[in-house]
Amino acid sequence: MRAPEEITARNARWMNVAQKVGTPMASVLLAMITGSLIVAATGGNPVLAFTALFQGAFGNPYQIGETIMRSTPLIFTGLAIAYGFRSGLFNIGAEGQLYMGGLAVAWLGIAFQGLPWFLLVPIMLVGGALAGAAWAFVPALLKAKVGAHEVITTMMFSWVARYFVSYVLNGPLKALGPDGKPGTVPVSEMLPAQATLPKFTAVLPFLPSNNAHVGFILAIVVAIVVWLIFRYTTLGYEARAVGFNPFAAENGGVSVARTTIMSLCISGALAALAGASEVMGVHGRLSDQFSAGFGFTGIAVALLAKNHPLAVIPAAILFGGLSAGSGYMQLNANVPDKLVDIVQALVILFVAAETIITWFIKQRQKEATKHG
Amino acid sequence: MASPPPGIAEILNTVLQPDLIASSLRIATPLALAAIGGTICERSGVVNIALEGLMLIAAFFGTAAALAAPTALGVSPVAAAWIGVLAAVIAGVVMSGLHAFTSITLKADQVVSGTAINILALGLTGFLIQVFYDRQGTTDGAATLPPLFVFDVKASGALGTVWEWVNGMFLGHTPLVYVTIVIAIVAQWAMYRTRWGLRLRALGEHPRAADTVGINVVKGRYVAVLMSGALAGLAGANLTLEQVGSFSENMTSGRGFIALAANIFGRWTPVGSYLASLLFGFAEALEIRLQTFAAAINIPPQFFLMLPYVLTVVVLAGFMGRAVGPAAVGKPYEKE
């Protein structure tokens, strides 16, 4: 026999877990139902569409590899956004930091290509992360010192980064064409093999053919590191304190300005790793459109994970799967792949408005009392 | 041989034309409409990050309606363009209704709700281009709005030059350019000289006090958010039906965020928002004209394209400490 209060405490804990896992799942389900309605309303077949989407994401080893490949940058950007949210910051400009990370690794990989891989790859990754941190630094400083809202400044910096990458790829880093003159396509030279992240199949040749690369392992390691930072370090404690209540944190002796700058820069570094791993693991070079909006999908990933660094991993795999399946769906169910963006937005909406479920229940009760 | 670099005189002569002011006004118009929408919304205590998405979705439905109207309703191209404007406003209002519902009724995080709408707008417009037109990227061109005034006046001499400048700067615009100026002035008057304006400002400063004296906080905020949707819708219509006619994916390219910055720079007032937008419009018009010299003065064109975004950050950085927004902005209202 247990004491009743012990049972209630246990129940409360289970309720808590159920709520933490349940509302995100309900949000995904609601988003998919709404997505189905949109497909049906525009003359498509929702069952066919979502079956194709699932097959495209997990139907065979190759497609599973695509899902892993596409979820890799999303783990990084999801962590970046989650780190910001935990510290009370909305890093909506992760896309820009991602591009700067990609730019930095492309430059470092070409500049130091004489080095062996065990030196070159770490230098590139650290350099890429620093580039992202640097790109976030000015918005961070402006937030901390004059209170300029990071949503506007990081977004503006995102556009500047896109144009800067475009300039670099049309100027200093532009690949030469076969005739030795500057080429026509705005891409960099291919990185040498020792400057790339190898595919799983290169390390474990018995695996069936697919495009997943070791950046995925790196992403999981970084997720664990971020989790440890929040759980066990002063850095993480101060970030959470400022995110929870800046005034109380300041009173408790935490420098809000310093923590804000630190957090946004770390967020920028995490976002930049997404760009680094895409350039080093997928494309092998820098191009001006290498990101499929990973910085923005990271928002959905972080929210779905409720900003928990480890929960970011399954959330990223879900959105990576949607992305991998979208092309397959367009081909086989004749539904535009943009459906996935719609579902993504709806997930954000439903997670943000989780009270929608209680609201519906209340409305029902109101009506019941009216009619009853 | 490269041609010799252009002299200052040549640059000035090319840049300083009546068209510079005219295009400043043109570029400022959608920014100002969205910024005034943002002002009204934030004054009521609701953050509207969704301006970008509202403009985008309105621009799409405006174009789609203007494209469909001639065959569906058998109307003239000009009437079709106006039907497009109406459709854009309706689309803006409907989408902002979603923002109002999530952030006021469901008390969701307003910034996150706005972001969801931005992503939804991007996805939905891309999706619908494929469904409606069976292609990706852009739609066909619809009929655009004609200029409001067409004067066939010929004058010569000094008077002729003056007329040419006045006509070139101010008189060749579509009606929306003038409507926006009127909206800025009327909104300013309404915000500071009417009961509605007093109540609106109370909602954003101290909703509890407003509630205590019998103002309906929820209703007041709904009205403000829907108004911002209508204005963002008009801004979206302006993006497509004013000059280009066609809709292309993500064509707002950050304008919703620049509009938010203009609202802050304009100290959360309608006329201030208009003037700030005019500054951004002027910067962009100048940048477009200077781009013709990009090759000659050896500055890559991308650096010109960055300018509006850099200017926005500079303005925010220089101004932020001194501008104070509504006290209760961003906080859902909890009735006791």
XYZ file of C-alpha atoms in Angstrom:
708
model
C 0.000 0.000 0.000
C 1.241 3.436 -0.837
C 0.378 6.647 0.923
C -2.187 8.561 -1.122
C 0.066 11.625 -1.425
C 2.784 9.418 -2.921
C 0.373 8.225 -5.577
C -0.745 11.766 -6.365
C 2.882 12.848 -6.673
C 3.547 9.963 -9.047
C 0.422 10.734 -10.996
C 1.396 14.373 -11.197
C 4.782 13.400 -12.553
C 3.217 11.131 -15.149
C 0.685 13.788 -16.056
C 3.572 16.182 -16.512
C 5.447 13.802 -18.815
C 2.278 12.931 -20.693
C 1.556 16.604 -21.205
C 5.113 17.329 -22.321
C 5.062 14.565 -24.904
C 1.344 14.599 -25.625
C 0.798 18.184 -26.699
C 3.600 18.171 -29.301
C 2.264 14.887 -30.694
C -1.264 16.251 -30.765
C 0.082 19.340 -32.547
C 1.725 17.238 -35.247
C -1.455 15.219 -35.654
C -3.635 18.348 -35.880
C -1.218 19.884 -38.381
C -1.377 16.790 -40.577
C -5.172 16.698 -40.420
C -5.323 20.369 -41.410
C -2.781 19.668 -44.155
C -4.999 16.829 -45.419
C -7.964 19.185 -45.550
C -5.919 21.624 -47.636
C -4.906 18.819 -50.000
C -8.515 17.674 -50.314
C -9.770 21.234 -50.817
C -7.324 21.749 -53.700
C -8.385 18.568 -55.476
C -5.706 16.205 -54.214
C -5.955 12.856 -52.454
C -4.755 13.279 -48.856
C -4.380 9.546 -48.171
C -2.262 9.123 -51.279
C -0.269 12.254 -50.405
C 0.577 11.266 -46.851
C 1.273 7.644 -47.819
C 3.745 8.896 -50.432
C 5.196 11.320 -47.902
C 5.792 8.487 -45.438
C 7.268 6.195 -48.088
C 9.543 8.995 -49.236
C 10.756 9.497 -45.690
C 11.134 5.952 -44.368
C 10.158 3.577 -47.204
C 13.588 2.091 -47.972
C 17.212 2.387 -46.782
C 18.036 5.044 -49.354
C 15.101 7.221 -48.291
C 15.952 6.717 -44.611
C 19.414 7.994 -45.507
C 17.791 11.067 -47.103
C 15.802 11.642 -43.917
C 18.952 11.430 -41.790
C 20.794 13.734 -44.179
C 18.021 16.317 -44.078
C 17.536 16.113 -40.337
C 21.239 16.789 -39.685
C 21.163 20.571 -40.289
C 17.782 20.726 -38.521
C 19.288 19.305 -35.316
C 21.825 22.147 -35.380
C 19.351 24.913 -36.194
C 16.795 23.445 -33.767
C 19.450 23.562 -31.037
C 20.337 27.110 -32.047
C 16.744 28.338 -31.762
C 16.144 26.328 -28.574
C 19.270 27.798 -26.968
C 17.975 31.261 -27.801
C 14.451 30.558 -26.539
C 15.823 29.151 -23.278
C 17.693 32.436 -22.787
C 14.660 34.543 -23.686
C 15.910 35.326 -27.199
C 14.298 34.601 -30.548
C 17.082 34.016 -33.063
C 14.915 34.236 -36.179
C 18.041 34.976 -38.233
C 19.612 31.516 -37.878
C 19.507 31.245 -41.667
C 22.069 34.053 -41.993
C 24.413 32.581 -39.400
C 24.089 29.253 -41.198
C 25.233 30.831 -44.469
C 28.171 32.521 -42.747
C 29.157 29.156 -41.259
C 29.021 27.586 -44.713
C 31.075 30.440 -46.143
C 33.720 30.141 -43.420
C 34.218 26.381 -43.846
C 34.395 26.699 -47.627
C 37.097 29.348 -47.324
C 39.045 27.490 -44.614
C 38.826 24.196 -46.495
C 40.315 25.754 -49.606
C 42.871 27.936 -47.806
C 44.282 25.144 -45.613
C 43.811 22.196 -47.939
C 47.393 21.079 -47.371
C 46.557 19.961 -43.824
C 45.591 16.352 -42.984
C 41.917 15.721 -42.233
C 42.307 15.341 -38.456
C 43.574 18.932 -38.285
C 41.613 20.417 -41.145
C 38.115 19.223 -40.193
C 38.285 20.494 -36.585
C 39.734 23.833 -37.774
C 36.901 24.181 -40.266
C 34.195 23.292 -37.762
C 35.549 25.646 -35.098
C 36.057 28.389 -37.683
C 32.536 27.906 -39.019
C 31.039 28.070 -35.539
C 33.028 31.213 -34.765
C 31.803 32.829 -37.990
C 28.212 32.198 -36.913
C 28.914 33.558 -33.442
C 30.510 36.636 -34.969
C 27.507 37.149 -37.250
C 25.212 37.018 -34.221
C 27.449 39.299 -32.179
C 26.261 42.674 -33.490
C 22.528 41.891 -33.018
C 23.453 40.474 -29.580
C 25.330 43.621 -28.640
C 22.490 45.825 -29.866
C 19.976 43.756 -27.892
C 22.051 43.940 -24.718
C 23.076 47.587 -24.920
C 20.175 49.471 -26.556
C 17.386 46.901 -26.547
C 17.044 46.664 -30.353
C 14.770 43.671 -30.892
C 16.738 40.645 -32.081
C 13.851 39.490 -34.268
C 14.324 42.486 -36.547
C 18.119 42.767 -36.361
C 18.948 39.072 -36.866
C 16.438 38.934 -39.731
C 18.103 41.936 -41.391
C 21.520 40.336 -40.846
C 20.175 37.235 -42.534
C 19.501 39.157 -45.733
C 22.896 40.838 -45.539
C 24.547 37.408 -45.135
C 22.727 36.061 -48.187
C 23.934 38.963 -50.310
C 27.441 38.698 -48.867
C 27.635 35.009 -49.794
C 26.342 35.886 -53.245
C 29.077 38.520 -53.583
C 31.804 36.127 -52.444
C 30.636 33.473 -54.893
C 30.643 35.989 -57.722
C 34.020 37.363 -56.662
C 36.821 36.044 -54.465
C 35.610 32.449 -54.002
C 34.142 31.862 -57.453
C 35.181 28.589 -59.038
C 37.100 28.750 -62.296
C 35.496 27.278 -65.366
C 37.139 24.494 -67.423
C 38.933 27.141 -69.509
C 40.680 28.570 -66.427
C 38.605 31.753 -66.488
C 35.997 32.626 -63.816
C 33.013 30.319 -64.364
C 29.420 31.312 -64.967
C 27.861 29.563 -61.967
C 28.127 31.222 -58.522
C 29.720 28.288 -56.673
C 33.070 27.791 -54.952
C 35.690 25.230 -55.926
C 35.036 21.688 -54.686
C 36.564 21.052 -51.277
C 39.341 18.426 -51.201
C 38.304 15.060 -49.762
C 40.156 15.635 -46.493
C 38.012 18.738 -45.887
C 34.670 16.918 -46.059
C 32.551 14.925 -43.646
C 32.452 11.349 -45.023
C 29.251 9.495 -45.784
C 28.202 6.605 -43.572
C 28.748 4.273 -46.507
C 32.385 5.406 -46.767
C 33.014 4.430 -43.145
C 30.791 1.335 -43.061
C 30.868 -0.042 -46.631
C 28.355 -2.827 -45.885
C 25.515 -0.265 -45.522
C 23.070 0.043 -48.430
C 23.662 3.077 -50.632
C 22.462 6.379 -49.088
C 23.507 9.985 -48.559
C 23.644 10.240 -44.755
C 26.968 11.566 -43.486
C 28.802 11.686 -40.164
C 27.537 15.213 -39.558
C 24.513 13.444 -38.080
C 26.677 11.876 -35.340
C 28.300 15.249 -34.745
C 24.857 16.824 -34.408
C 23.796 14.266 -31.788
C 27.021 14.835 -29.853
C 26.448 18.596 -29.938
C 22.859 18.085 -28.744
C 24.154 16.119 -25.758
C 26.741 18.829 -25.058
C 24.054 21.534 -25.126
C 21.927 19.426 -22.803
C 24.889 19.093 -20.398
C 25.520 22.850 -20.587
C 21.972 23.564 -19.497
C 21.944 20.898 -16.835
C 25.326 21.207 -15.200
C 27.080 24.495 -16.015
C 26.873 28.051 -14.718
C 26.678 29.208 -18.336
C 23.482 27.246 -18.868
C 22.072 28.146 -15.475
C 22.563 31.863 -16.107
C 21.062 31.576 -19.589
C 17.966 29.871 -18.169
C 17.734 32.379 -15.331
C 17.774 35.312 -17.760
C 15.287 33.577 -20.035
C 12.974 32.855 -17.129
C 13.052 36.290 -15.509
C 15.723 38.862 -16.424
C 14.901 41.134 -13.498
C 15.211 38.371 -10.921
C 18.421 37.192 -12.625
C 19.929 40.672 -12.478
C 18.976 40.935 -8.804
C 20.530 37.542 -8.219
C 23.852 38.818 -9.521
C 23.671 37.540 -13.117
C 24.731 40.061 -15.752
C 21.784 40.094 -18.145
C 23.721 41.968 -20.831
C 26.664 39.561 -20.771
C 24.425 36.492 -20.710
C 22.312 37.825 -23.583
C 25.391 38.399 -25.734
C 26.819 34.999 -24.819
C 23.561 33.149 -25.537
C 22.860 34.747 -28.901
C 26.456 34.131 -29.998
C 26.259 30.468 -28.946
C 22.963 30.226 -30.800
C 24.673 31.714 -33.853
C 27.532 29.219 -33.554
C 25.081 26.302 -33.411
C 23.223 27.584 -36.478
C 26.535 27.999 -38.302
C 27.365 24.337 -37.669
C 24.301 23.490 -39.755
C 25.824 25.401 -42.666
C 29.220 23.836 -42.026
C 27.869 20.296 -42.032
C 25.812 20.926 -45.189
C 28.817 22.284 -47.083
C 31.223 19.629 -45.755
C 28.897 16.632 -45.759
C 26.360 17.139 -48.550
C 27.483 19.567 -51.246
C 31.264 19.541 -50.910
C 31.301 23.213 -51.825
C 29.579 26.513 -51.162
C 26.690 27.667 -53.334
C 24.375 30.616 -52.794
C 21.247 28.520 -52.221
C 22.543 25.529 -50.288
C 20.071 25.908 -47.427
C 16.442 24.934 -47.927
C 15.305 27.289 -45.178
C 16.879 25.154 -42.425
C 17.154 28.226 -40.211
C 13.380 28.679 -40.291
C 12.501 25.006 -39.977
C 14.708 25.070 -36.869
C 12.025 27.241 -35.237
C 9.457 24.485 -35.697
C 11.961 21.895 -34.476
C 12.765 23.851 -31.295
C 9.129 24.567 -30.497
C 8.072 20.986 -31.079
C 10.915 19.860 -28.809
C 9.758 22.385 -26.198
C 13.343 23.694 -26.316
C 14.737 20.515 -24.818
C 18.147 19.823 -26.453
C 17.663 16.047 -26.574
C 14.067 16.280 -27.787
C 15.410 18.374 -30.678
C 16.791 15.161 -32.208
C 13.464 13.329 -32.801
C 11.786 16.627 -33.756
C 14.489 17.236 -36.358
C 14.116 13.686 -37.677
C 10.375 14.275 -38.074
C 10.895 17.452 -40.117
C 13.843 15.894 -41.944
C 11.518 13.052 -42.892
C 8.830 15.448 -44.092
C 11.435 17.194 -46.210
C 12.821 13.934 -47.609
C 9.315 12.680 -48.391
C 8.081 15.905 -49.979
C 9.777 15.372 -53.338
C 8.542 11.785 -53.486
C 5.031 12.999 -52.666
C 5.111 15.626 -55.407
C 6.203 12.998 -57.903
C 3.871 10.189 -56.882
C 0.774 11.918 -55.482
C 0.975 15.078 -57.592
C 0.723 17.291 -54.495
C 3.140 20.262 -54.386
C 6.077 19.703 -52.017
C 5.260 23.058 -50.392
C 2.616 21.171 -48.411
C 5.428 20.326 -46.016
C 6.048 24.035 -45.293
C 2.355 24.452 -44.549
C 2.399 21.498 -42.142
C 5.501 22.959 -40.518
C 3.820 26.334 -39.959
C 0.733 24.618 -38.575
C 2.857 22.625 -36.124
C 4.358 25.882 -34.841
C 0.905 27.389 -34.561
C -0.577 24.446 -32.689
C 2.387 24.102 -30.330
C 2.330 27.826 -29.598
C -1.404 27.745 -29.023
C -1.505 24.554 -27.011
C -4.388 26.016 -25.046
C -6.415 25.435 -28.226
C -7.355 22.009 -26.865
C -8.565 23.304 -23.510
C -10.246 26.161 -25.368
C -12.227 23.688 -27.489
C -13.281 21.776 -24.382
C -14.451 25.002 -22.726
C -16.452 25.962 -25.811
C -18.105 22.526 -25.735
C -18.951 22.922 -22.077
C -20.407 26.371 -22.718
C -22.609 24.984 -25.461
C -23.583 22.042 -23.302
C -24.727 24.337 -20.509
C -26.583 26.490 -23.028
C -28.504 23.578 -24.493
C -28.739 21.610 -21.266
C 39.908 49.280 -72.117
C 37.537 50.144 -69.287
C 35.749 53.423 -69.672
C 37.018 56.202 -67.385
C 35.260 56.330 -63.992
C 32.235 58.619 -64.034
C 32.682 62.047 -62.464
C 30.656 63.254 -59.508
C 28.771 65.563 -61.837
C 27.724 62.713 -64.063
C 26.542 60.612 -61.097
C 24.586 63.508 -59.616
C 23.055 64.307 -62.958
C 21.809 60.751 -63.358
C 20.639 60.321 -59.790
C 19.049 63.672 -59.070
C 16.003 63.376 -61.285
C 12.312 63.811 -60.427
C 12.093 60.055 -60.719
C 14.221 59.661 -57.568
C 11.517 61.260 -55.425
C 8.767 59.524 -57.364
C 10.226 56.102 -56.749
C 10.951 56.952 -53.096
C 7.224 57.568 -52.671
C 6.364 54.413 -54.588
C 8.724 52.204 -52.581
C 7.667 53.816 -49.300
C 3.965 53.145 -49.867
C 3.742 49.404 -49.066
C 6.249 49.842 -46.235
C 4.196 52.677 -44.774
C 0.909 50.799 -45.032
C 2.386 47.803 -43.215
C 4.142 50.046 -40.696
C 0.925 51.916 -39.859
C -0.780 48.536 -39.494
C 2.007 47.543 -37.119
C 1.571 50.783 -35.198
C -2.150 50.253 -34.663
C -1.600 46.612 -33.714
C 1.212 47.265 -31.257
C -0.617 50.221 -29.740
C -3.354 47.783 -28.774
C -0.766 45.570 -27.081
C -0.320 42.886 -29.741
C 3.036 42.385 -31.488
C 2.660 41.798 -35.208
C 5.700 39.975 -36.573
C 3.283 38.521 -39.128
C 3.228 41.676 -41.300
C 5.634 39.978 -43.705
C 3.371 36.965 -44.162
C 0.185 39.030 -44.272
C 1.626 41.138 -47.089
C 2.780 38.041 -48.942
C -0.519 36.199 -48.785
C -2.431 39.358 -49.684
C -0.140 39.980 -52.629
C -0.830 36.458 -53.863
C -4.605 36.553 -53.540
C -4.687 40.067 -54.964
C -2.851 38.906 -58.060
C -4.896 35.715 -58.323
C -8.163 37.673 -58.161
C -6.944 40.254 -60.665
C -5.904 37.445 -63.020
C -9.190 35.577 -62.690
C -11.596 38.542 -62.763
C -11.520 39.419 -66.503
C -12.664 35.947 -67.593
C -14.695 35.034 -64.506
C -16.607 38.288 -64.225
C -16.061 39.814 -67.639
C -14.751 43.076 -66.220
C -12.241 45.511 -67.673
C -8.542 45.189 -66.722
C -8.715 48.270 -64.504
C -11.752 46.931 -62.651
C -9.949 43.593 -62.333
C -7.003 45.334 -60.683
C -9.337 46.953 -58.173
C -11.013 43.618 -57.491
C -7.485 42.359 -56.832
C -6.952 45.126 -54.283
C -10.187 44.174 -52.543
C -9.231 40.483 -52.520
C -5.819 41.361 -51.071
C -7.407 43.326 -48.235
C -9.803 40.468 -47.479
C -6.926 37.967 -47.495
C -4.954 40.201 -45.121
C -7.913 40.494 -42.753
C -8.604 36.736 -42.758
C -4.977 35.821 -42.053
C -4.666 38.473 -39.353
C -7.817 36.962 -37.839
C -5.776 33.816 -37.303
C -3.089 35.863 -35.543
C -5.744 37.566 -33.419
C -7.344 34.248 -32.484
C -4.087 32.577 -31.437
C -2.550 35.546 -29.675
C -5.640 37.101 -28.048
C -8.102 34.260 -27.485
C -5.615 31.411 -27.060
C -2.989 33.667 -25.456
C -0.195 32.091 -27.479
C 3.216 33.726 -27.706
C 2.558 36.550 -30.171
C 5.990 36.493 -31.778
C 5.784 32.749 -32.331
C 2.260 33.017 -33.729
C 3.469 35.708 -36.106
C 6.370 33.535 -37.211
C 4.019 30.630 -37.859
C 1.916 32.890 -40.081
C 5.011 34.053 -41.964
C 6.034 30.462 -42.687
C 2.450 29.506 -43.479
C 2.196 32.377 -45.963
C 5.398 31.317 -47.682
C 4.292 27.686 -47.896
C 0.689 28.370 -48.840
C 1.514 30.843 -51.624
C 4.141 28.489 -53.069
C 1.663 25.607 -52.827
C -1.151 27.558 -54.479
C 1.019 28.803 -57.348
C 1.527 25.147 -58.255
C -2.105 24.194 -57.734
C -3.576 27.188 -59.606
C -1.013 27.747 -62.333
C 0.801 24.421 -62.526
C 4.264 25.929 -62.240
C 6.711 27.229 -59.681
C 8.059 30.623 -58.759
C 5.889 33.290 -60.345
C 2.400 33.871 -61.708
C 1.365 35.563 -64.930
C 1.161 39.329 -64.932
C -2.218 40.814 -64.038
C -3.431 44.242 -65.083
C -1.998 46.954 -62.852
C -3.637 50.058 -61.408
C -3.542 53.112 -63.673
C -2.140 56.415 -62.400
C -4.701 58.635 -60.709
C -3.835 61.821 -62.585
C -2.830 62.131 -66.197
C -2.086 65.701 -67.209
C -1.327 66.505 -70.779
C 0.289 69.849 -70.135
C 3.149 71.211 -72.164
C 5.007 74.207 -70.808
C 8.330 75.655 -71.776
C 11.070 77.677 -70.122
C 11.590 77.837 -66.354
C 7.940 77.159 -65.707
C 8.178 74.109 -67.905
C 11.074 72.726 -65.844
C 9.184 73.313 -62.607
C 6.119 71.598 -64.037
C 8.199 68.705 -65.262
C 9.647 68.202 -61.770
C 6.329 68.523 -59.933
C 4.622 66.227 -62.405
C 7.503 63.760 -62.336
C 7.772 63.661 -58.574
C 4.202 63.802 -57.335
C 1.570 63.427 -60.021
C 2.254 60.192 -61.858
C 1.301 57.790 -59.087
C -1.374 55.171 -58.657
C -4.193 56.033 -56.250
C -2.730 53.857 -53.466
C 0.210 56.234 -53.058
C -2.150 59.099 -52.234
C -4.515 56.901 -50.244
C -1.602 55.922 -48.014
C -0.793 59.540 -47.204
C -4.445 60.103 -46.320
C -4.480 56.947 -44.183
C -1.383 58.122 -42.286
C -2.969 61.480 -41.488
C -6.410 60.079 -40.616
C -4.885 57.355 -38.427
C -2.769 59.952 -36.615
C -5.841 62.068 -35.999
C -7.900 59.090 -34.889
C -5.191 57.850 -32.555
C -4.816 61.146 -30.714
C -8.113 62.963 -31.206
C -10.843 60.349 -30.964
C -12.264 58.149 -28.260
C -11.250 55.089 -30.250
C -7.638 56.266 -30.275
C -7.582 56.947 -26.545
C -9.009 53.514 -25.857
C -6.583 51.860 -28.277
C -3.610 53.429 -26.533
C -4.999 52.462 -23.140
C -5.175 48.813 -24.261
C -1.498 48.766 -25.032
C -0.334 50.762 -22.021
C -2.440 49.374 -19.230
C -5.099 46.854 -20.258
C -6.143 46.208 -16.663
C -6.994 49.881 -16.166
C -8.803 49.934 -19.497
C -10.802 46.884 -18.460
C -11.652 48.472 -15.118
C -13.260 51.469 -16.787
C -15.324 49.200 -19.006
C -13.301 48.961 -22.205
C -13.567 45.524 -23.816
C -9.890 44.540 -24.072
C -10.431 41.456 -26.220
C -12.701 43.209 -28.703
C -10.482 46.276 -28.898
C -7.417 44.159 -29.627
C -9.263 42.073 -32.221
C -10.304 45.230 -34.067
C -6.734 46.553 -34.005
C -5.219 43.291 -35.284
C -7.808 43.029 -38.069
C -7.136 46.643 -39.053
C -3.439 45.884 -39.285
C -4.369 42.919 -41.480
C -6.362 45.170 -43.789
C -3.480 47.626 -44.043
C -0.926 44.870 -44.612
C -3.323 43.520 -47.251
C -3.356 46.885 -48.987
C 0.432 46.872 -48.773
C 0.511 43.452 -50.412
C -1.796 44.636 -53.179
C 0.528 47.556 -53.693
C 3.508 45.225 -54.120
C 1.993 43.436 -57.091
C -0.804 45.491 -58.609
C 1.013 48.811 -58.520
C 3.714 48.064 -61.031
C 4.848 44.498 -61.649
C 1.488 42.761 -61.967
C 2.796 39.291 -61.198
C 3.385 37.539 -57.895
C 6.652 35.778 -57.199
C 7.586 33.596 -54.266
C 8.827 35.402 -51.152
C 8.545 38.729 -53.003
C 8.129 40.646 -49.733
C 11.843 39.885 -49.055
C 11.916 41.214 -45.502
C 9.698 44.279 -46.062
C 7.414 43.265 -43.189
C 10.362 43.427 -40.823
C 11.606 46.719 -42.257
C 8.062 48.032 -41.732
C 8.254 47.011 -38.079
C 11.496 48.929 -37.773
C 9.842 51.932 -39.463
C 7.059 51.740 -36.888
C 9.638 51.863 -34.082
C 11.610 54.642 -35.772
C 8.337 56.529 -36.155
C 7.786 56.174 -32.407
C 4.635 54.081 -32.772
C 2.741 56.898 -34.521
C 1.091 56.667 -37.968
C 2.657 59.821 -39.417
C 6.005 58.890 -37.895
C 5.719 55.456 -39.492
C 4.983 57.082 -42.839
C 7.967 59.413 -42.630
C 10.285 56.609 -41.519
C 9.058 54.500 -44.440
C 9.759 57.435 -46.715
C 13.349 57.459 -45.461
C 13.692 53.734 -46.205
C 12.031 54.288 -49.578
C 14.443 57.083 -50.410
C 17.428 54.936 -49.435
C 16.241 52.134 -51.674
C 15.474 54.462 -54.580
C 18.944 55.969 -54.252
C 20.504 52.514 -54.072
C 18.712 51.393 -57.259
C 20.000 54.434 -59.152
C 23.532 54.162 -57.841
C 23.636 50.522 -58.912
C 24.020 51.646 -62.516
C 27.458 52.883 -61.516
C 28.341 49.741 -59.553
C 30.699 48.406 -62.186
C 32.272 51.780 -62.930
C 33.025 52.685 -59.313
C 34.064 49.111 -58.581
C 31.580 48.247 -55.850
C 29.861 44.867 -56.283
C 26.083 45.170 -56.753
C 25.412 42.920 -53.725
C 26.639 45.669 -51.441
C 23.967 47.985 -52.799
C 21.334 45.307 -52.263
C 22.387 44.995 -48.611
C 21.813 48.686 -47.949
C 18.108 48.674 -46.950
C 18.777 45.933 -44.394
C 21.894 47.597 -43.020
C 20.078 50.926 -42.803
C 17.276 49.273 -40.834
C 19.743 47.936 -38.254
C 21.555 51.286 -38.059
C 18.279 53.122 -37.506
C 17.208 50.664 -34.791
C 20.612 50.835 -33.124
C 20.754 54.587 -33.118
C 17.204 55.125 -32.064
C 16.181 52.278 -29.837
C 17.307 53.630 -26.482
C 15.164 56.710 -26.929
C 12.031 55.087 -28.297
C 9.723 53.429 -25.820
C 6.964 51.194 -27.092
C 3.587 50.512 -25.511
C 4.097 49.140 -22.006
C 1.899 46.060 -22.319
C 2.879 45.069 -25.859
C 3.344 41.326 -26.333
C 1.562 40.296 -23.159
C -1.712 38.382 -23.360
C -4.401 39.878 -21.179
C -5.580 37.697 -18.307
C -8.908 38.754 -16.942
C -9.104 38.369 -13.192
